[in-house]
Coordinates of C-alpha atoms and ligand atoms in Angstrom, one line a residue:
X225 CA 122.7 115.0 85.2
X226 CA 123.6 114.2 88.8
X227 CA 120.0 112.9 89.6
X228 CA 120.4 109.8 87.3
X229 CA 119.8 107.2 89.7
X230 CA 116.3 108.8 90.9
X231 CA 114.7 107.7 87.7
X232 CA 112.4 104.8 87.0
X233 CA 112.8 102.2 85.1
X234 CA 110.3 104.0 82.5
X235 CA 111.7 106.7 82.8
X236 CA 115.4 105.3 82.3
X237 CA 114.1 103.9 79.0
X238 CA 112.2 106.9 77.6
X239 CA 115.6 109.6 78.6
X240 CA 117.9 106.2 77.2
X241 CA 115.4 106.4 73.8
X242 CA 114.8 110.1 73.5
X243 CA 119.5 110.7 73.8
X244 CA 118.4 112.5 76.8
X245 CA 121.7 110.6 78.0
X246 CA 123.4 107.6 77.1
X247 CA 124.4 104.4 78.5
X248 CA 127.8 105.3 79.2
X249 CA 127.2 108.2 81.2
X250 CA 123.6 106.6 83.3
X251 CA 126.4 103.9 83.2
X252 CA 129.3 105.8 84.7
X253 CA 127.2 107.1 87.3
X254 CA 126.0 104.2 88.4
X255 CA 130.0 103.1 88.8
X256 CA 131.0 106.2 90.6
X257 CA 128.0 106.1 93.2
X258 CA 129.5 101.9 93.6
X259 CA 132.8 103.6 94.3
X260 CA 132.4 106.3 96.8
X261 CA 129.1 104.7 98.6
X262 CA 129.6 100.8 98.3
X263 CA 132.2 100.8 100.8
X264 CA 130.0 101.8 103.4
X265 CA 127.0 99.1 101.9
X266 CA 129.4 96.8 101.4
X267 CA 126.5 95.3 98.6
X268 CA 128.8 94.1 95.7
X269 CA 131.3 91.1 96.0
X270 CA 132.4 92.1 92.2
X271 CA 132.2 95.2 90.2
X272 CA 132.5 94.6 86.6
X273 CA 133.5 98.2 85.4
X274 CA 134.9 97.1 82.1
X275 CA 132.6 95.0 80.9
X276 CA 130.0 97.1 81.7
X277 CA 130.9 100.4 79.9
X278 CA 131.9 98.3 76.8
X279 CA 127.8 96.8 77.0
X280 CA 126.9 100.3 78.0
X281 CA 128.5 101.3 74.4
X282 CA 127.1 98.2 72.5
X283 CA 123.5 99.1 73.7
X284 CA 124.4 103.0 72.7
X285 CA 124.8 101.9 69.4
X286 CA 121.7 99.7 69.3
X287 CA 119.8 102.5 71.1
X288 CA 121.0 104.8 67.9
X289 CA 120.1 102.2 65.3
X290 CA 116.2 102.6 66.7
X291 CA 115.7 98.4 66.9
X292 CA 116.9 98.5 70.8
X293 CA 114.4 96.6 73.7
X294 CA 112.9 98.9 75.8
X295 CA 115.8 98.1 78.6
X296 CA 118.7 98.4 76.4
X297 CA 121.3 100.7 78.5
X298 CA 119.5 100.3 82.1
X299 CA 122.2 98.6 84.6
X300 CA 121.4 96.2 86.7
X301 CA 122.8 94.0 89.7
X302 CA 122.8 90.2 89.2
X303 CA 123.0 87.7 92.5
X304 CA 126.0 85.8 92.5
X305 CA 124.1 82.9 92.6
X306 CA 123.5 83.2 88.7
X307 CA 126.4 81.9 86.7
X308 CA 128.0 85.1 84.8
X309 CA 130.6 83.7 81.2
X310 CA 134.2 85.0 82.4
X311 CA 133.0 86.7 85.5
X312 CA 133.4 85.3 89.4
X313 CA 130.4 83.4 90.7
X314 CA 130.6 82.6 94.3
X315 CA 127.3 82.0 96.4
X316 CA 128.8 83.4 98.6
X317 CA 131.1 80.5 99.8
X318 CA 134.3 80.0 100.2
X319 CA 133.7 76.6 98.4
X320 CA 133.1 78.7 95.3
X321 CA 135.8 81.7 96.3
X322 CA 137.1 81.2 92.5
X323 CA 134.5 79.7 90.3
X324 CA 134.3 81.0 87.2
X325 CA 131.4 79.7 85.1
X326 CA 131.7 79.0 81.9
X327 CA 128.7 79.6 80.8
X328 CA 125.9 82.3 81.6
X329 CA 122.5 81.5 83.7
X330 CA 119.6 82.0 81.6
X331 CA 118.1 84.3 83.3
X332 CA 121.7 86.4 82.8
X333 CA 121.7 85.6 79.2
X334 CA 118.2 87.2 78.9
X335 CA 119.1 89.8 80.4
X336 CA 122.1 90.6 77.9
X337 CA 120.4 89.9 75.3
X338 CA 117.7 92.8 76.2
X339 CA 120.7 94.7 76.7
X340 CA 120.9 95.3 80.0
X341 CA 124.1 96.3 81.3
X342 CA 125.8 94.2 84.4
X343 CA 127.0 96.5 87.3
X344 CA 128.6 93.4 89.3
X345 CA 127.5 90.8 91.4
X346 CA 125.8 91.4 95.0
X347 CA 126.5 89.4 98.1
X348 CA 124.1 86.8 99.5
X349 CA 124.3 84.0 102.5
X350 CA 126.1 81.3 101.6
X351 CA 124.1 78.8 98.7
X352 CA 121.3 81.3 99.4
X353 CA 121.1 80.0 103.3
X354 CA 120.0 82.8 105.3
X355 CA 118.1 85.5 106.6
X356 CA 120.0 88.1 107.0
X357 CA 123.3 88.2 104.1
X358 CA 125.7 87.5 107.5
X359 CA 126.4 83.5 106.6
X360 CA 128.2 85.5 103.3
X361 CA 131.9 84.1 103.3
X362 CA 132.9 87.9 102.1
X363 CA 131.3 89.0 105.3
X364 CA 128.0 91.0 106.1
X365 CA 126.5 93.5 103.9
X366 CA 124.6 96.8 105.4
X367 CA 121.1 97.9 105.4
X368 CA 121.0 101.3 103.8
X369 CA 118.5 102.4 106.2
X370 CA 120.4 101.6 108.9
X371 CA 124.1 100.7 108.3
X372 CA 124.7 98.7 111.3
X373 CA 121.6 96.5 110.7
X374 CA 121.4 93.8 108.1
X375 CA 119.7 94.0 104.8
X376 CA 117.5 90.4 105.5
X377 CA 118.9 87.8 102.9
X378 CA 119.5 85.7 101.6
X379 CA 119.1 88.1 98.4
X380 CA 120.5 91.0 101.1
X381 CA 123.2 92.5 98.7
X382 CA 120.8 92.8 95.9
X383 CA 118.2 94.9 98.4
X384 CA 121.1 96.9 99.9
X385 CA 122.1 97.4 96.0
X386 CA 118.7 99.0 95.4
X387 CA 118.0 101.0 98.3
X388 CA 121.0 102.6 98.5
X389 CA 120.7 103.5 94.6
X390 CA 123.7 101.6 93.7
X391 CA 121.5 99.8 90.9
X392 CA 118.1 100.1 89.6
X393 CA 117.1 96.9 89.6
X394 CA 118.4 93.7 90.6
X395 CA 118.0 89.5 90.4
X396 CA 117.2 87.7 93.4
X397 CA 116.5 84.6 94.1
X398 CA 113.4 83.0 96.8
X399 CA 113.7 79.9 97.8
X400 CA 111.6 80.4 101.1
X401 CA 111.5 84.2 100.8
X402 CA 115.2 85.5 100.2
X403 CA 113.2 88.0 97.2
X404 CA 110.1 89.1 99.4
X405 CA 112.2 89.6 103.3
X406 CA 115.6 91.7 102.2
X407 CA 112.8 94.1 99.8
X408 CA 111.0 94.0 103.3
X409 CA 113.9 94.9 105.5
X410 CA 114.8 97.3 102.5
X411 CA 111.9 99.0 102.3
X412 CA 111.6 97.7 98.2
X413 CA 109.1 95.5 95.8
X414 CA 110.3 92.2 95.3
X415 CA 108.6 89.7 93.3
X416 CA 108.6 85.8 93.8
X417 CA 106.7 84.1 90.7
X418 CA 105.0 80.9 90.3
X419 CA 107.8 78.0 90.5
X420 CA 108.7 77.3 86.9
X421 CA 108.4 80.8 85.2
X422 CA 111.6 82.2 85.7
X423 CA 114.3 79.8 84.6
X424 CA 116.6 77.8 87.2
X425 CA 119.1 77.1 84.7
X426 CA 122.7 78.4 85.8
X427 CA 120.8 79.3 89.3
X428 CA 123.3 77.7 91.9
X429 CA 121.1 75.4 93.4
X430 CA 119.8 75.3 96.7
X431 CA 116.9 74.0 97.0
X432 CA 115.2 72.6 93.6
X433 CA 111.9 71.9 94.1
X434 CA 111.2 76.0 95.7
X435 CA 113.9 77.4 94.3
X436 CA 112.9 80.7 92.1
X437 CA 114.6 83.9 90.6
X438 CA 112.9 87.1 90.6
X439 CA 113.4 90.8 90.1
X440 CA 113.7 93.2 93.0
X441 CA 113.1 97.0 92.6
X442 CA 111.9 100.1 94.0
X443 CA 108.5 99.7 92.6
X444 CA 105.9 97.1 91.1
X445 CA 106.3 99.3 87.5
X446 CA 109.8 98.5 87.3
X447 CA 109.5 94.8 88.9
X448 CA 107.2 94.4 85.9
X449 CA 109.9 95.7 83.5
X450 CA 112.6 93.3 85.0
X451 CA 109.8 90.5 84.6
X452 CA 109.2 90.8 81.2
X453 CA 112.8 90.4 80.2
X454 CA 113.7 87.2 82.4
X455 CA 110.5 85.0 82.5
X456 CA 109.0 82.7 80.3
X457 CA 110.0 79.0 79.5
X458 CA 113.3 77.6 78.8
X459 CA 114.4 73.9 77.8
X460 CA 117.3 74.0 80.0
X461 CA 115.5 73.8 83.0
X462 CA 112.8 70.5 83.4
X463 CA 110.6 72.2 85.6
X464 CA 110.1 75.4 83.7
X465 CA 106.6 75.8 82.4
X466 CA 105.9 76.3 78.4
X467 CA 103.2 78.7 79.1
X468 CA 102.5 82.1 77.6
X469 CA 104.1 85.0 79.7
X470 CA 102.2 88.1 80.2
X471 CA 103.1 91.5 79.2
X472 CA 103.4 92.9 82.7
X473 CA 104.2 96.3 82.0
X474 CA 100.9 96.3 79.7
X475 CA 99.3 94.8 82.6
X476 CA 100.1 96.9 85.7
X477 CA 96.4 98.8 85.3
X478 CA 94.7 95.1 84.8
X479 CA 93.5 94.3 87.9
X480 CA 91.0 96.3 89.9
X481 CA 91.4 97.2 93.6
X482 CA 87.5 97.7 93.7
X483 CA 86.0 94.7 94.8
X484 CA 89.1 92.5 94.9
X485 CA 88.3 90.1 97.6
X486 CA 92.0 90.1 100.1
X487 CA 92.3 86.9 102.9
X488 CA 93.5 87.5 106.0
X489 CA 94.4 84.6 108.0
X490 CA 93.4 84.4 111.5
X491 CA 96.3 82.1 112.4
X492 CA 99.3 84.9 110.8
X493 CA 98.5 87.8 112.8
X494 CA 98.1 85.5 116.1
X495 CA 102.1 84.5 115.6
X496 CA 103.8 85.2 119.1
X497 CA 106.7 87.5 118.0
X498 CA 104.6 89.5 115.2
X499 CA 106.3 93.1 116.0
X500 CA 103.3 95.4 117.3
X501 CA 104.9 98.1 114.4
X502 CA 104.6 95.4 112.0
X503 CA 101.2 94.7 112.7
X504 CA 100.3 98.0 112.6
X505 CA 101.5 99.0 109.5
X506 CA 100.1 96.0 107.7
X507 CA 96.8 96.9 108.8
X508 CA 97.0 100.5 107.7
X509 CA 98.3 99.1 104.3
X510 CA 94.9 97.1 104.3
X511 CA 92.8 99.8 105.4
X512 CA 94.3 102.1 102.7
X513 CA 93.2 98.9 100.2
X514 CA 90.0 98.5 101.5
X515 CA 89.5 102.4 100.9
X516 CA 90.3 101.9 97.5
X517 CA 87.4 99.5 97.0
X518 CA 89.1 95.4 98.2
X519 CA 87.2 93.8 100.4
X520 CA 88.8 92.6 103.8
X521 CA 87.8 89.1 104.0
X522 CA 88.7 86.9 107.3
X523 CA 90.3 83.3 105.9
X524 CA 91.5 80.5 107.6
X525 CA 95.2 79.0 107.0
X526 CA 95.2 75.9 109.5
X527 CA 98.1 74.4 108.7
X528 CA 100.4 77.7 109.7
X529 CA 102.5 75.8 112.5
X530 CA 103.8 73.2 110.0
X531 CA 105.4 75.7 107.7
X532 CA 108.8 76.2 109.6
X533 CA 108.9 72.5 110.4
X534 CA 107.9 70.8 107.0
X535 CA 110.3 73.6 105.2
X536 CA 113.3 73.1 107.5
X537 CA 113.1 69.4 106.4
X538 CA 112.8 69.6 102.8
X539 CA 114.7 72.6 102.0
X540 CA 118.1 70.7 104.2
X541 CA 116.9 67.4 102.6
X542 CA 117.4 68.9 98.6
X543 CA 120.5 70.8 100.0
X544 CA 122.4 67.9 101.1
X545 CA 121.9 65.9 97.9
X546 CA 122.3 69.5 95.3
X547 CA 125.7 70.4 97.3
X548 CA 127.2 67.1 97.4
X549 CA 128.7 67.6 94.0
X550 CA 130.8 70.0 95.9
X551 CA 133.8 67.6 96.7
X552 CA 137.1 69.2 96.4
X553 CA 137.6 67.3 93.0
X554 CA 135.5 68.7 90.2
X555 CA 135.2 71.9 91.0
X556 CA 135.5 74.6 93.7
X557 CA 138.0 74.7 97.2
X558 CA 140.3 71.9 97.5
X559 CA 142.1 71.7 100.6
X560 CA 145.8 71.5 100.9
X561 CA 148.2 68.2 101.0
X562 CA 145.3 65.1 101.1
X563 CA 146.4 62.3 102.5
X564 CA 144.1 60.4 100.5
X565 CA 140.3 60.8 98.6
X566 CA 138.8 60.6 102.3
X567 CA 140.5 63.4 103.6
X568 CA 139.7 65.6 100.4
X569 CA 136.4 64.8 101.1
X570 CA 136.6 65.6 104.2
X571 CA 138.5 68.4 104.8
X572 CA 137.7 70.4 101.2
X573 CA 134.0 70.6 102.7
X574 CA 135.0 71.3 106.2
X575 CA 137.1 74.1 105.0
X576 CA 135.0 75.4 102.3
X577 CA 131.9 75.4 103.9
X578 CA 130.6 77.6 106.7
X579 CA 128.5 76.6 109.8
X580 CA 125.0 77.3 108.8
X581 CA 125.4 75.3 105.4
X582 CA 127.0 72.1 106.9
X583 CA 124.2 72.0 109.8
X584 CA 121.5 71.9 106.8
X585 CA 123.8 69.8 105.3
X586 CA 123.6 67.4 108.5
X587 CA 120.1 67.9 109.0
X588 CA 119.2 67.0 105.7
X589 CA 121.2 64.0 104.6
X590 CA 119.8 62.8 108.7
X591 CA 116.3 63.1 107.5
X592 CA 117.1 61.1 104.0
X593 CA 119.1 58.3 105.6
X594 CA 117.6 55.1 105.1
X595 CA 116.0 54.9 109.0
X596 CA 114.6 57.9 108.9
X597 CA 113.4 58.7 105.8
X598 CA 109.6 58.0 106.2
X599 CA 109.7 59.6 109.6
X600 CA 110.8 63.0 108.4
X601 CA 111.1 63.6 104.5
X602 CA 108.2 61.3 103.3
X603 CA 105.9 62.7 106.1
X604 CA 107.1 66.3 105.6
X605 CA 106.2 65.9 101.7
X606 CA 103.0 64.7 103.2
X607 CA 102.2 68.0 105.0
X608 CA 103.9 69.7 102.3
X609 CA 100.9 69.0 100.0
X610 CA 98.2 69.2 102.6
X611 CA 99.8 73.6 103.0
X612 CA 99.1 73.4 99.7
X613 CA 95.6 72.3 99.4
X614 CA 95.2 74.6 102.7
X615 CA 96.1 77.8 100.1
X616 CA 93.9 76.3 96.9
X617 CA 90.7 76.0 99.4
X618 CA 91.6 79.4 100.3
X619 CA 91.8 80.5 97.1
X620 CA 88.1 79.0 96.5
X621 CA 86.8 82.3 98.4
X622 CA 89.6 85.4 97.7
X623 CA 91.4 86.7 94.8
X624 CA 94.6 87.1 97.1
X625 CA 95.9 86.7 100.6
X626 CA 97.6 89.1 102.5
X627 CA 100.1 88.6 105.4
X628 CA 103.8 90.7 106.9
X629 CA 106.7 89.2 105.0
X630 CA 108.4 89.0 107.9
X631 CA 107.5 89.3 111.7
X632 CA 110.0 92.0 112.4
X633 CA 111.9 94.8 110.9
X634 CA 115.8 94.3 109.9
X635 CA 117.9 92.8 112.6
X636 CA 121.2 94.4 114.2
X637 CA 124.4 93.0 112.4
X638 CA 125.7 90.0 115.0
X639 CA 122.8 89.8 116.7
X640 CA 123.6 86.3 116.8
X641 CA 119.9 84.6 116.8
X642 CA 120.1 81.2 116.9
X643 CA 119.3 78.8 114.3
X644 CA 116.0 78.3 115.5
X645 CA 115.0 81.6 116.2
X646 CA 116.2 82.5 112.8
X647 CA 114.1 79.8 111.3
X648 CA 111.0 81.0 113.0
X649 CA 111.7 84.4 111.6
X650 CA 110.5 83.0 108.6
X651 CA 106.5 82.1 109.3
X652 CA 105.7 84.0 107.1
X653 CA 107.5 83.5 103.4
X654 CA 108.0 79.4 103.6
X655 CA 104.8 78.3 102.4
X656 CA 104.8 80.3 99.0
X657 CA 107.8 78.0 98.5
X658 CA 106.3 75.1 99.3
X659 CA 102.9 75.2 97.6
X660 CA 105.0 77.0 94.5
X661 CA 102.4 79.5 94.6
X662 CA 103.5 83.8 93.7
X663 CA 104.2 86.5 96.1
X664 CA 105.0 90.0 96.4
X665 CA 106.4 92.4 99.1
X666 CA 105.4 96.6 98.8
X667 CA 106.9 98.4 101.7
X668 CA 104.1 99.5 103.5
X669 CA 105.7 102.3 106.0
X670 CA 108.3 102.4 109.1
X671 CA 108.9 100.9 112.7
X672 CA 110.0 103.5 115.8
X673 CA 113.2 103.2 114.7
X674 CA 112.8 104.0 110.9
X675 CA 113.1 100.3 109.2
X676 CA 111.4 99.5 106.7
X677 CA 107.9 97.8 106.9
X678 CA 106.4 95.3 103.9
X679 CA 103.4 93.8 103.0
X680 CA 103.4 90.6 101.8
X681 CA 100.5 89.4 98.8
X682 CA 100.1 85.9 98.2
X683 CA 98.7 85.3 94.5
X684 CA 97.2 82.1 92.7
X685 CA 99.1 80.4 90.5
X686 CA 100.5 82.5 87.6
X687 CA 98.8 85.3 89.0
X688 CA 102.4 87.6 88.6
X689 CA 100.8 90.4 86.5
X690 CA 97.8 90.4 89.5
X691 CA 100.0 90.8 92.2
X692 CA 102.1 93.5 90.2
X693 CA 99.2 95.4 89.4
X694 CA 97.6 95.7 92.6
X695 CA 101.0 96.7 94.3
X696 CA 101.5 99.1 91.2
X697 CA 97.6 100.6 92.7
X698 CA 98.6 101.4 96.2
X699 CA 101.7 102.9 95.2
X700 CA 99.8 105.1 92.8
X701 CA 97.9 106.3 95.7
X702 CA 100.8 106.2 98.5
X703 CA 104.7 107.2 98.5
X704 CA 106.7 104.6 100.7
X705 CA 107.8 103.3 97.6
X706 CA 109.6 106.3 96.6
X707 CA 111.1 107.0 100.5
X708 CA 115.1 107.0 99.6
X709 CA 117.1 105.7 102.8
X710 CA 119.7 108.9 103.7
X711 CA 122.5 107.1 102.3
X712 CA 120.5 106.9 98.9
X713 CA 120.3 110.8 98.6
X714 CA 124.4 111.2 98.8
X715 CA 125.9 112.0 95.7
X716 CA 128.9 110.5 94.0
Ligands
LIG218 N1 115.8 82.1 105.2 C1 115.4 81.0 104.4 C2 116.5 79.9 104.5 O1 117.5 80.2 105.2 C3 115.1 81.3 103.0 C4 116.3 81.4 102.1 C5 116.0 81.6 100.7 O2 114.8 81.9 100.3 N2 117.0 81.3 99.9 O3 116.4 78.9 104.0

């Protein structure tokens, strides 16, 4: 079959269960299309061939036996912020160039043990600080829809993985919307759960208190397939939830589109530098939901212009303390011929580090230091939980809240924003993060020039199989889900 890597996840697991093919060969494919179209996506920092076929066999023999998990045989693409047994784990740093963990994440280790077959690792900023997969130490990975324009990031290899059909599915990670942006710029579903569902364990951490892993696919159905394999509560990770997890799959038809009461916040579609194609394509996804029966209900979210601010404090703030075990002496880049402990200090982060990650490095340990620690991180904790109490009232009055995931389409490679315009290009994904609250992008349609377009749904807590099923609804009744960039229709 040279179609392999058109199929769904459901339908991967019904051709995998019925011997249609095996494994090996969906498998095999999957490498080939790495090898002749990855070069040009430049989505994987390590392809792990081997290892692969020889799961790709193990789960061909469970799949005979009759007792394999409805994903045993379907490849995926893991982040290489999740710690992989025996197999390169970078972040995308320099710092980490050869880290080899020894031990797997847990949301990898689920994964296995559903059988799912690891394709490689996928390129991301550097410690998951990003927007757009450039700050990547391997260098900048390509949007399939347009190969000289980013992918978004920081989860930018996994989206360029998808979209260009180089994987099915693929872990990302969202720490102030590095699932729900690159699925935007990608044109894909990505979803970002409730914090503490998906385990953090063997997550390289960036920032702990938002960080969150997720699955990112082509649709809502298969989102929900990667979901049911990698949440749920693990004893590794203090801030996991022991909760019961949803079957989403069984779920995708649970929550009705008729009557389902969607916010739209005033203040988010007043944001100077909210692209007119953006707007206008997050309008018509509405319309098309209030045709199939929601109800379009005007909301206000006053605390809008402290999200960039309160996020850029605490996000640098839990980065400067989480990567100061990065010190040239446990683990990671040491620099060549110390002087003395200073100078490995020194220079093993100067060296190992790029620029983006030692200004939040600056910024935060600034805004911890004894003077000003009230000033900025107590006070931005403050408004923290006042954005917070801003969603729950809204929350009060709709079922959901809609909003762009991003106030533009994919950015040219070196377009060279500055940090602060960068920052700002992230309105609309920081608050999920800080509130903790679940969110989802769909691709809703296309700019003039052909990028992909996503709406953004912002869900109560633990409302994952909601959000899924409403997506799941409008793709029913649309297709930009299922538009392939041109580079996805080449064959291998
Ligand atoms: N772009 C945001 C940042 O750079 C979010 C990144 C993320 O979610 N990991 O911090």
């Amino acid at each position: 079959m040279t179609d392999l890597h058109r199929l769904s996840i459901r339908e991967l697991s019904e051709g995998l269960k019925q011997a249609q093919f095996s494994s090996r060969e969906l498998t095999e494919h999957y490498l080939k299309r790495i090898a002749k179209i990855d070069p040009k996506v430049k989505s994987y920092v390590t392809v792990t061939a081997e290892q692969a076929l020889a799961e790709a066999d193990a789960a061909d023999a469970a799949l005979k036996s009759g007792n394999a998990h409805a994903l045993a045989g379907i490849p995926l693409a893991h982040k290489d912020i999740f710690c992989t047994q025996g197999i390169k784990t970078t972040a995308g740093s320099k710092m980490l160039d050869n880290f080899i963990s020894p031990y797997d994440a847990t949301v990898v280790a689920k994964a296995k043990a559903a059988g799912l077959v690891t394709l490689g690792k996928v390129n991301m900023d550097e410690f998951a600080m990003g927007s757009t997969s450039e700050n990547s130490y391997i260098g900048a990975t390509s949007n399939p829809w347009a190969l000289d324009h980013v992918p978004g990031g920081s989860s930018g290899g996994s989206a360029a993985a998808v979209a260009a059909d180089l994987a099915p599915i693929a872990t990302g990670t969202d720490t102030g919307g590095s699932i729900r942006q690159p699925a935007s710029f990608c044109g894909l579903t990505g979803l970002k759960p409730t914090y503490g569902r998906v385990s953090r364990f063997g997550m390289i951490a960036y920032a702990s208190s938002l960080d969150q892993g997720g699955p990112m696919a082509r649709s809502a159905e298969d989102c929900a397939y990667l979901m049911n394999v990698i949440a749920g509560h693990d004893a590794k990770d203090s801030t996991s939830i022991n909760k019961e997890v949803d079957d989403y799959v069984a779920n995708l038809n649970s929550t009705a589109v008729k009557g389902l009461r969607i916010g739209i916040p005033k203040q988010y579609f007043n944001v100077a530098g909210l692209d007119a194609d953006v707007k206008a394509r997050v309008e018509e996804s509405l319309k098309k939901l209030e045709d199939m029966g929601a109800i379009l209900v005007e909301i206000d979210l006053n605390m809008t212009e402290a999200y960039v601010p309160t996020y850029y404090l605490i996000a640098p703030a839990e980065a400067s303390s989480n990567l100061s075990r990065f010190d040239g002496v446990r683990y990671g880049y040491r620099c060549e011929n110390p002087v003395d402990l200073m100078d490995l200090y020194k220079r093993s982060r100067s060296e190992g580090f790029g620029a983006e990650v030692q200004r939040r490095i600056l910024i935060g340990t600034y805004a911890l230091s004894a003077g000003y620690y009230d000033a900025y991180y107590v006070k931005a904790q403050k408004v923290r939980r006042l954005i917070q109490q801003d969603f729950l009232k809204a929350f009060e009055n709709v079922d959901v809240i809609a909003a762009p995931s991003a106030p533009t389409t994919a950015y040219k490679i070196g377009a060279n924003l500055s940090p602060t315009e960068m920052y700002l290009g992230d309105i609309y994904t920081l608050a999920v993060n800080l509130a903790g609250l679940p969110a989802i992008n769909a691709p809703v349609g296309f700019d003039k020039d052909s990028l992909p377009v996503g709406l953004q749904l912002i869900g109560n807590y633990w409302s994952e199989s909601q959000l899924l099923s409403i997506v799941h609804q409008y793709q029913q009744n649309t297709d930009w889900h299922s538009k392939r960039a041109t580079i996805a229709e080449e064959n291998a």
